């Protein structure tokens, strides 16, 4: 499948979703919301999930409904000591080396978090750019115009773009634009161009090989 650009999600896509990174961020997010709104942790957690489901990120809901300033929230939530959880991944490094085309990160997190994660995994050198939540004024994925802006910024066309993500809502936007899609998940169901439990096997699937 020929493509020129691979737009790859960061968290829960480049590394396994069950390793604890997001659990730490969720905990910090709930604590921040509780402090900001002066509510009990249970109510803060309810709002965290509600806004995430409605707007794509808790941050977006907090900005729209409570006028919260974004940067303090973002830096606090992403201060998770990821080096305690993640480690270098030589197999991922090798897989990305075999993945053709220009590779960029598209994340609802911040640049600083993405840089830390990529450095810990040992794969930063594979990515030509990082597009974070600030790219389109804190509008999160899934957003059709944000992805279209990214592809235009890369000088590419949707039909020559491969989008790799663990969230189906993000892939729906990509498909609507005409991109090829890769769903990274242990779940079953859904229909995308590729459906893989790990990004590590993506180069083999693209080349037509299916290792056991």
mmCIF file of N, CA and C in Angstrom, residues 18-132:
data_model
loop_
_atom_site.group_PDB
_atom_site.id
_atom_site.type_symbol
_atom_site.label_atom_id
_atom_site.label_comp_id
_atom_site.label_asym_id
_atom_site.label_seq_id
_atom_site.Cartn_x
_atom_site.Cartn_y
_atom_site.Cartn_z
ATOM 1 N N UNK A 18 -1.951 -0.943 28.505
ATOM 2 C CA UNK A 18 -2.166 -1.374 29.887
ATOM 3 C C UNK A 18 -0.943 -1.186 30.779
ATOM 4 N N UNK A 19 0.003 -0.332 30.367
ATOM 5 C CA UNK A 19 1.239 -0.254 31.152
ATOM 6 C C UNK A 19 1.214 0.783 32.258
ATOM 7 N N UNK A 20 0.150 1.564 32.377
ATOM 8 C CA UNK A 20 0.021 2.463 33.513
ATOM 9 C C UNK A 20 0.251 3.929 33.234
ATOM 10 N N UNK A 21 0.690 4.288 32.046
ATOM 11 C CA UNK A 21 0.933 5.696 31.729
ATOM 12 C C UNK A 21 -0.358 6.498 31.822
ATOM 13 N N UNK A 22 -1.409 6.000 31.173
ATOM 14 C CA UNK A 22 -2.673 6.738 31.174
ATOM 15 C C UNK A 22 -3.322 6.710 32.553
ATOM 16 N N UNK A 23 -3.136 5.652 33.302
ATOM 17 C CA UNK A 23 -3.688 5.604 34.658
ATOM 18 C C UNK A 23 -3.105 6.718 35.514
ATOM 19 N N UNK A 24 -1.819 6.972 35.354
ATOM 20 C CA UNK A 24 -1.194 8.061 36.103
ATOM 21 C C UNK A 24 -1.723 9.416 35.644
ATOM 22 N N UNK A 25 -1.893 9.587 34.343
ATOM 23 C CA UNK A 25 -2.418 10.857 33.838
ATOM 24 C C UNK A 25 -3.856 11.073 34.289
ATOM 25 N N UNK A 26 -4.660 10.014 34.269
ATOM 26 C CA UNK A 26 -6.046 10.135 34.720
ATOM 27 C C UNK A 26 -6.107 10.558 36.183
ATOM 28 N N UNK A 27 -5.238 9.987 37.005
ATOM 29 C CA UNK A 27 -5.220 10.324 38.428
ATOM 30 C C UNK A 27 -4.862 11.784 38.640
ATOM 31 N N UNK A 28 -3.848 12.253 37.905
ATOM 32 C CA UNK A 28 -3.445 13.651 38.037
ATOM 33 C C UNK A 28 -4.541 14.577 37.505
ATOM 34 N N UNK A 29 -5.208 14.155 36.428
ATOM 35 C CA UNK A 29 -6.275 14.953 35.844
ATOM 36 C C UNK A 29 -7.427 15.127 36.831
ATOM 37 N N UNK A 30 -7.827 14.038 37.454
ATOM 38 C CA UNK A 30 -8.910 14.099 38.433
ATOM 39 C C UNK A 30 -8.544 15.026 39.585
ATOM 40 N N UNK A 31 -7.319 14.928 40.061
ATOM 41 C CA UNK A 31 -6.867 15.779 41.164
ATOM 42 C C UNK A 31 -6.860 17.249 40.757
ATOM 43 N N UNK A 32 -6.441 17.525 39.539
ATOM 44 C CA UNK A 32 -6.397 18.912 39.066
ATOM 45 C C UNK A 32 -7.810 19.484 38.949
ATOM 46 N N UNK A 33 -8.724 18.704 38.383
ATOM 47 C CA UNK A 33 -10.111 19.156 38.238
ATOM 48 C C UNK A 33 -10.735 19.398 39.607
ATOM 49 N N UNK A 34 -10.492 18.502 40.551
ATOM 50 C CA UNK A 34 -11.039 18.650 41.896
ATOM 51 C C UNK A 34 -10.554 19.943 42.547
ATOM 52 N N UNK A 35 -9.275 20.232 42.401
ATOM 53 C CA UNK A 35 -8.716 21.449 42.982
ATOM 54 C C UNK A 35 -9.241 22.688 42.273
ATOM 55 N N UNK A 36 -9.279 22.635 40.947
ATOM 56 C CA UNK A 36 -9.711 23.793 40.152
ATOM 57 C C UNK A 36 -11.164 24.159 40.437
ATOM 58 N N UNK A 37 -12.029 23.141 40.538
ATOM 59 C CA UNK A 37 -13.458 23.391 40.699
ATOM 60 C C UNK A 37 -13.916 23.314 42.150
ATOM 61 N N UNK A 38 -12.982 22.935 43.035
ATOM 62 C CA UNK A 38 -13.299 22.794 44.462
ATOM 63 C C UNK A 38 -14.457 21.813 44.661
ATOM 64 N N UNK A 39 -14.284 20.615 44.093
ATOM 65 C CA UNK A 39 -15.280 19.556 44.232
ATOM 66 C C UNK A 39 -14.590 18.305 44.774
ATOM 67 N N UNK A 40 -15.404 17.347 45.190
ATOM 68 C CA UNK A 40 -14.869 16.092 45.698
ATOM 69 C C UNK A 40 -14.262 15.266 44.552
ATOM 70 N N UNK A 41 -13.308 14.387 44.873
ATOM 71 C CA UNK A 41 -12.670 13.576 43.833
ATOM 72 C C UNK A 41 -13.663 12.785 42.978
ATOM 73 N N UNK A 42 -14.733 12.294 43.577
ATOM 74 C CA UNK A 42 -15.711 11.513 42.820
ATOM 75 C C UNK A 42 -16.382 12.359 41.741
ATOM 76 N N UNK A 43 -16.722 13.587 42.088
ATOM 77 C CA UNK A 43 -17.334 14.492 41.118
ATOM 78 C C UNK A 43 -16.323 14.912 40.061
ATOM 79 N N UNK A 44 -15.097 15.140 40.465
ATOM 80 C CA UNK A 44 -14.043 15.497 39.513
ATOM 81 C C UNK A 44 -13.818 14.375 38.509
ATOM 82 N N UNK A 45 -13.834 13.139 38.989
ATOM 83 C CA UNK A 45 -13.630 12.006 38.102
ATOM 84 C C UNK A 45 -14.800 11.857 37.132
ATOM 85 N N UNK A 46 -16.008 12.111 37.626
ATOM 86 C CA UNK A 46 -17.189 12.063 36.751
ATOM 87 C C UNK A 46 -17.076 13.097 35.636
ATOM 88 N N UNK A 47 -16.661 14.299 35.982
ATOM 89 C CA UNK A 47 -16.509 15.357 34.979
ATOM 90 C C UNK A 47 -15.367 15.043 34.008
ATOM 91 N N UNK A 48 -14.283 14.478 34.543
ATOM 92 C CA UNK A 48 -13.159 14.104 33.682
ATOM 93 C C UNK A 48 -13.615 13.175 32.567
ATOM 94 N N UNK A 49 -14.358 12.142 32.925
ATOM 95 C CA UNK A 49 -14.829 11.163 31.945
ATOM 96 C C UNK A 49 -15.890 11.770 31.028
ATOM 97 N N UNK A 50 -16.812 12.532 31.613
ATOM 98 C CA UNK A 50 -17.886 13.157 30.836
ATOM 99 C C UNK A 50 -17.319 14.063 29.751
ATOM 100 N N UNK A 51 -16.388 14.931 30.111
ATOM 101 C CA UNK A 51 -15.835 15.864 29.139
ATOM 102 C C UNK A 51 -14.986 15.142 28.095
ATOM 103 N N UNK A 52 -14.283 14.104 28.532
ATOM 104 C CA UNK A 52 -13.484 13.330 27.570
ATOM 105 C C UNK A 52 -14.388 12.699 26.511
ATOM 106 N N UNK A 53 -15.498 12.142 26.948
ATOM 107 C CA UNK A 53 -16.413 11.499 26.009
ATOM 108 C C UNK A 53 -17.089 12.518 25.090
ATOM 109 N N UNK A 54 -17.411 13.687 25.614
ATOM 110 C CA UNK A 54 -18.146 14.683 24.841
ATOM 111 C C UNK A 54 -17.256 15.487 23.901
ATOM 112 N N UNK A 55 -16.020 15.771 24.334
ATOM 113 C CA UNK A 55 -15.189 16.716 23.590
ATOM 114 C C UNK A 55 -13.861 16.148 23.092
ATOM 115 N N UNK A 56 -13.551 14.922 23.442
ATOM 116 C CA UNK A 56 -12.282 14.341 22.997
ATOM 117 C C UNK A 56 -11.180 14.464 24.019
ATOM 118 N N UNK A 57 -11.230 15.512 24.845
ATOM 119 C CA UNK A 57 -10.313 15.663 25.978
ATOM 120 C C UNK A 57 -11.064 16.311 27.133
ATOM 121 N N UNK A 58 -10.635 15.990 28.345
ATOM 122 C CA UNK A 58 -11.170 16.663 29.523
ATOM 123 C C UNK A 58 -10.855 18.151 29.460
ATOM 124 N N UNK A 59 -9.667 18.467 28.978
ATOM 125 C CA UNK A 59 -9.257 19.867 28.862
ATOM 126 C C UNK A 59 -10.262 20.695 28.087
ATOM 127 N N UNK A 60 -10.732 20.178 26.958
ATOM 128 C CA UNK A 60 -11.655 20.949 26.134
ATOM 129 C C UNK A 60 -12.929 21.288 26.902
ATOM 130 N N UNK A 61 -13.449 20.319 27.633
ATOM 131 C CA UNK A 61 -14.639 20.566 28.435
ATOM 132 C C UNK A 61 -14.392 21.582 29.533
ATOM 133 N N UNK A 62 -13.236 21.495 30.159
ATOM 134 C CA UNK A 62 -12.898 22.447 31.219
ATOM 135 C C UNK A 62 -12.735 23.852 30.664
ATOM 136 N N UNK A 63 -12.180 23.959 29.468
ATOM 137 C CA UNK A 63 -12.031 25.272 28.844
ATOM 138 C C UNK A 63 -13.395 25.856 28.472
ATOM 139 N N UNK A 64 -14.262 25.034 27.897
ATOM 140 C CA UNK A 64 -15.553 25.517 27.416
ATOM 141 C C UNK A 64 -16.518 25.839 28.549
ATOM 142 N N UNK A 65 -16.512 25.006 29.592
ATOM 143 C CA UNK A 65 -17.513 25.152 30.651
ATOM 144 C C UNK A 65 -17.016 25.916 31.876
ATOM 145 N N UNK A 66 -15.716 25.961 32.058
ATOM 146 C CA UNK A 66 -15.194 26.562 33.287
ATOM 147 C C UNK A 66 -14.120 27.618 33.031
ATOM 148 N N UNK A 67 -13.832 27.883 31.750
ATOM 149 C CA UNK A 67 -12.861 28.921 31.408
ATOM 150 C C UNK A 67 -11.462 28.637 31.908
ATOM 151 N N UNK A 68 -11.101 27.372 32.007
ATOM 152 C CA UNK A 68 -9.802 27.012 32.554
ATOM 153 C C UNK A 68 -8.668 27.327 31.590
ATOM 154 N N UNK A 69 -7.559 27.810 32.099
ATOM 155 C CA UNK A 69 -6.359 28.069 31.311
ATOM 156 C C UNK A 69 -5.680 26.737 31.007
ATOM 157 N N UNK A 70 -5.279 26.564 29.769
ATOM 158 C CA UNK A 70 -4.855 25.242 29.303
ATOM 159 C C UNK A 70 -3.485 24.804 29.785
ATOM 160 N N UNK A 71 -2.500 25.681 29.765
ATOM 161 C CA UNK A 71 -1.122 25.242 29.927
ATOM 162 C C UNK A 71 -0.822 24.662 31.314
ATOM 163 N N UNK A 72 -1.345 25.272 32.354
ATOM 164 C CA UNK A 72 -1.093 24.739 33.694
ATOM 165 C C UNK A 72 -1.654 23.325 33.819
ATOM 166 N N UNK A 73 -2.855 23.124 33.296
ATOM 167 C CA UNK A 73 -3.484 21.801 33.295
ATOM 168 C C UNK A 73 -2.624 20.798 32.540
ATOM 169 N N UNK A 74 -2.209 21.156 31.338
ATOM 170 C CA UNK A 74 -1.472 20.235 30.482
ATOM 171 C C UNK A 74 -0.138 19.823 31.098
ATOM 172 N N UNK A 75 0.591 20.775 31.649
ATOM 173 C CA UNK A 75 1.892 20.437 32.229
ATOM 174 C C UNK A 75 1.730 19.591 33.491
ATOM 175 N N UNK A 76 0.705 19.878 34.283
ATOM 176 C CA UNK A 76 0.482 19.098 35.496
ATOM 177 C C UNK A 76 0.091 17.662 35.162
ATOM 178 N N UNK A 77 -0.841 17.493 34.249
ATOM 179 C CA UNK A 77 -1.354 16.168 33.898
ATOM 180 C C UNK A 77 -0.267 15.275 33.306
ATOM 181 N N UNK A 78 0.654 15.868 32.548
ATOM 182 C CA UNK A 78 1.670 15.068 31.864
ATOM 183 C C UNK A 78 2.948 14.871 32.686
ATOM 184 N N UNK A 79 2.944 15.331 33.928
ATOM 185 C CA UNK A 79 4.101 15.175 34.812
ATOM 186 C C UNK A 79 3.989 13.832 35.537
ATOM 187 N N UNK A 80 4.315 12.755 34.837
ATOM 188 C CA UNK A 80 3.992 11.415 35.340
ATOM 189 C C UNK A 80 5.202 10.505 35.545
ATOM 190 N N UNK A 81 6.429 11.029 35.375
ATOM 191 C CA UNK A 81 7.622 10.183 35.533
ATOM 192 C C UNK A 81 7.525 8.924 34.673
ATOM 193 N N UNK A 82 7.344 9.131 33.386
ATOM 194 C CA UNK A 82 7.147 7.996 32.474
ATOM 195 C C UNK A 82 8.337 7.048 32.442
ATOM 196 N N UNK A 83 9.514 7.543 32.806
ATOM 197 C CA UNK A 83 10.699 6.679 32.804
ATOM 198 C C UNK A 83 10.582 5.539 33.813
ATOM 199 N N UNK A 84 9.686 5.687 34.789
ATOM 200 C CA UNK A 84 9.472 4.620 35.757
ATOM 201 C C UNK A 84 8.639 3.477 35.181
ATOM 202 N N UNK A 85 7.953 3.747 34.084
ATOM 203 C CA UNK A 85 7.025 2.765 33.501
ATOM 204 C C UNK A 85 7.556 2.204 32.187
ATOM 205 N N UNK A 86 8.032 3.085 31.326
ATOM 206 C CA UNK A 86 8.472 2.681 29.988
ATOM 207 C C UNK A 86 9.972 2.420 29.957
ATOM 208 N N UNK A 87 10.408 1.750 28.924
ATOM 209 C CA UNK A 87 11.829 1.476 28.723
ATOM 210 C C UNK A 87 12.101 1.426 27.225
ATOM 211 N N UNK A 88 13.361 1.473 26.822
ATOM 212 C CA UNK A 88 13.667 1.403 25.378
ATOM 213 C C UNK A 88 13.063 0.158 24.743
ATOM 214 N N UNK A 89 12.598 0.323 23.506
ATOM 215 C CA UNK A 89 11.922 -0.768 22.790
ATOM 216 C C UNK A 89 12.630 -1.007 21.458
ATOM 217 N N UNK A 90 13.669 -1.849 21.457
ATOM 218 C CA UNK A 90 14.409 -2.105 20.223
ATOM 219 C C UNK A 90 13.542 -2.660 19.101
ATOM 220 N N UNK A 91 12.534 -3.462 19.453
ATOM 221 C CA UNK A 91 11.661 -4.023 18.418
ATOM 222 C C UNK A 91 10.842 -2.924 17.745
ATOM 223 N N UNK A 92 10.381 -1.954 18.518
ATOM 224 C CA UNK A 92 9.656 -0.816 17.945
ATOM 225 C C UNK A 92 10.590 0.013 17.079
ATOM 226 N N UNK A 93 11.795 0.216 17.528
ATOM 227 C CA UNK A 93 12.796 0.949 16.755
ATOM 228 C C UNK A 93 13.008 0.287 15.400
ATOM 229 N N UNK A 94 13.129 -1.029 15.405
ATOM 230 C CA UNK A 94 13.340 -1.767 14.161
ATOM 231 C C UNK A 94 12.120 -1.689 13.259
ATOM 232 N N UNK A 95 10.931 -1.776 13.852
ATOM 233 C CA UNK A 95 9.700 -1.719 13.055
ATOM 234 C C UNK A 95 9.542 -0.356 12.392
ATOM 235 N N UNK A 96 9.787 0.701 13.134
ATOM 236 C CA UNK A 96 9.660 2.044 12.565
ATOM 237 C C UNK A 96 10.699 2.281 11.473
ATOM 238 N N UNK A 97 11.870 1.678 11.620
ATOM 239 C CA UNK A 97 12.903 1.804 10.594
ATOM 240 C C UNK A 97 12.455 1.170 9.283
ATOM 241 N N UNK A 98 11.610 0.160 9.368
ATOM 242 C CA UNK A 98 11.124 -0.539 8.173
ATOM 243 C C UNK A 98 9.833 0.069 7.628
ATOM 244 N N UNK A 99 9.264 1.021 8.347
ATOM 245 C CA UNK A 99 8.018 1.645 7.904
ATOM 246 C C UNK A 99 8.357 2.770 6.928
ATOM 247 N N UNK A 100 7.885 2.683 5.685
ATOM 248 C CA UNK A 100 8.293 3.672 4.680
ATOM 249 C C UNK A 100 7.606 5.021 4.903
ATOM 250 N N UNK A 101 8.100 6.023 4.195
ATOM 251 C CA UNK A 101 7.473 7.337 4.217
ATOM 252 C C UNK A 101 7.921 8.197 5.382
ATOM 253 N N UNK A 102 7.498 9.434 5.346
ATOM 254 C CA UNK A 102 7.757 10.387 6.419
ATOM 255 C C UNK A 102 6.817 10.079 7.585
ATOM 256 N N UNK A 103 7.355 10.088 8.786
ATOM 257 C CA UNK A 103 6.563 9.737 9.958
ATOM 258 C C UNK A 103 6.463 10.936 10.902
ATOM 259 N N UNK A 104 5.221 11.223 11.337
ATOM 260 C CA UNK A 104 4.996 12.303 12.298
ATOM 261 C C UNK A 104 4.088 11.794 13.408
ATOM 262 N N UNK A 105 4.183 12.440 14.559
ATOM 263 C CA UNK A 105 3.309 12.144 15.697
ATOM 264 C C UNK A 105 2.150 13.128 15.696
ATOM 265 N N UNK A 106 0.922 12.624 15.957
ATOM 266 C CA UNK A 106 -0.240 13.476 16.181
ATOM 267 C C UNK A 106 -0.864 13.042 17.495
ATOM 268 N N UNK A 107 -0.824 13.921 18.494
ATOM 269 C CA UNK A 107 -1.240 13.553 19.838
ATOM 270 C C UNK A 107 -2.119 14.616 20.470
ATOM 271 N N UNK A 108 -3.036 14.190 21.325
ATOM 272 C CA UNK A 108 -3.811 15.120 22.139
ATOM 273 C C UNK A 108 -3.037 15.558 23.377
ATOM 274 N N UNK A 109 -1.848 15.032 23.542
ATOM 275 C CA UNK A 109 -0.971 15.469 24.619
ATOM 276 C C UNK A 109 -0.155 16.683 24.192
ATOM 277 N N UNK A 110 0.893 16.973 24.955
ATOM 278 C CA UNK A 110 1.736 18.123 24.641
ATOM 279 C C UNK A 110 3.078 17.668 24.075
ATOM 280 N N UNK A 111 3.725 18.582 23.387
ATOM 281 C CA UNK A 111 5.019 18.315 22.762
ATOM 282 C C UNK A 111 6.018 17.765 23.767
ATOM 283 N N UNK A 112 6.073 18.382 24.948
ATOM 284 C CA UNK A 112 7.059 17.977 25.939
ATOM 285 C C UNK A 112 6.855 16.531 26.374
ATOM 286 N N UNK A 113 5.610 16.132 26.554
ATOM 287 C CA UNK A 113 5.299 14.744 26.916
ATOM 288 C C UNK A 113 5.697 13.804 25.779
ATOM 289 N N UNK A 114 5.347 14.170 24.560
ATOM 290 C CA UNK A 114 5.686 13.330 23.411
ATOM 291 C C UNK A 114 7.191 13.150 23.284
ATOM 292 N N UNK A 115 7.931 14.223 23.455
ATOM 293 C CA UNK A 115 9.390 14.126 23.358
ATOM 294 C C UNK A 115 9.950 13.194 24.430
ATOM 295 N N UNK A 116 9.415 13.286 25.642
ATOM 296 C CA UNK A 116 9.890 12.400 26.713
ATOM 297 C C UNK A 116 9.599 10.944 26.396
ATOM 298 N N UNK A 117 8.393 10.653 25.939
ATOM 299 C CA UNK A 117 8.011 9.273 25.628
ATOM 300 C C UNK A 117 8.876 8.716 24.507
ATOM 301 N N UNK A 118 9.046 9.483 23.441
ATOM 302 C CA UNK A 118 9.843 9.021 22.300
ATOM 303 C C UNK A 118 11.295 8.791 22.700
ATOM 304 N N UNK A 119 11.828 9.658 23.545
ATOM 305 C CA UNK A 119 13.213 9.486 24.000
ATOM 306 C C UNK A 119 13.353 8.228 24.847
ATOM 307 N N UNK A 120 12.394 7.994 25.747
ATOM 308 C CA UNK A 120 12.456 6.799 26.598
ATOM 309 C C UNK A 120 12.376 5.532 25.754
ATOM 310 N N UNK A 121 11.480 5.528 24.779
ATOM 311 C CA UNK A 121 11.330 4.352 23.907
ATOM 312 C C UNK A 121 12.515 4.180 22.960
ATOM 313 N N UNK A 122 13.286 5.238 22.762
ATOM 314 C CA UNK A 122 14.437 5.178 21.865
ATOM 315 C C UNK A 122 14.079 5.272 20.400
ATOM 316 N N UNK A 123 12.992 6.004 20.079
ATOM 317 C CA UNK A 123 12.521 6.053 18.686
ATOM 318 C C UNK A 123 12.333 7.475 18.167
ATOM 319 N N UNK A 124 12.798 8.476 18.903
ATOM 320 C CA UNK A 124 12.571 9.869 18.511
ATOM 321 C C UNK A 124 13.129 10.174 17.123
ATOM 322 N N UNK A 125 14.229 9.525 16.768
ATOM 323 C CA UNK A 125 14.892 9.834 15.499
ATOM 324 C C UNK A 125 14.076 9.436 14.275
ATOM 325 N N UNK A 126 13.019 8.668 14.457
ATOM 326 C CA UNK A 126 12.194 8.256 13.313
ATOM 327 C C UNK A 126 11.168 9.314 12.918
ATOM 328 N N UNK A 127 10.907 10.292 13.778
ATOM 329 C CA UNK A 127 9.798 11.213 13.545
ATOM 330 C C UNK A 127 10.288 12.593 13.130
ATOM 331 N N UNK A 128 9.727 13.051 12.003
ATOM 332 C CA UNK A 128 10.140 14.338 11.444
ATOM 333 C C UNK A 128 9.473 15.514 12.140
ATOM 334 N N UNK A 129 8.331 15.287 12.787
ATOM 335 C CA UNK A 129 7.609 16.372 13.449
ATOM 336 C C UNK A 129 6.653 15.797 14.484
ATOM 337 N N UNK A 130 6.278 16.640 15.440
ATOM 338 C CA UNK A 130 5.278 16.297 16.445
ATOM 339 C C UNK A 130 4.186 17.365 16.404
ATOM 340 N N UNK A 131 2.948 16.939 16.160
ATOM 341 C CA UNK A 131 1.793 17.834 16.189
ATOM 342 C C UNK A 131 1.025 17.548 17.470
ATOM 343 N N UNK A 132 1.028 18.503 18.394
ATOM 344 C CA UNK A 132 0.396 18.258 19.682
ATOM 345 C C UNK A 132 -0.925 19.009 19.799
#
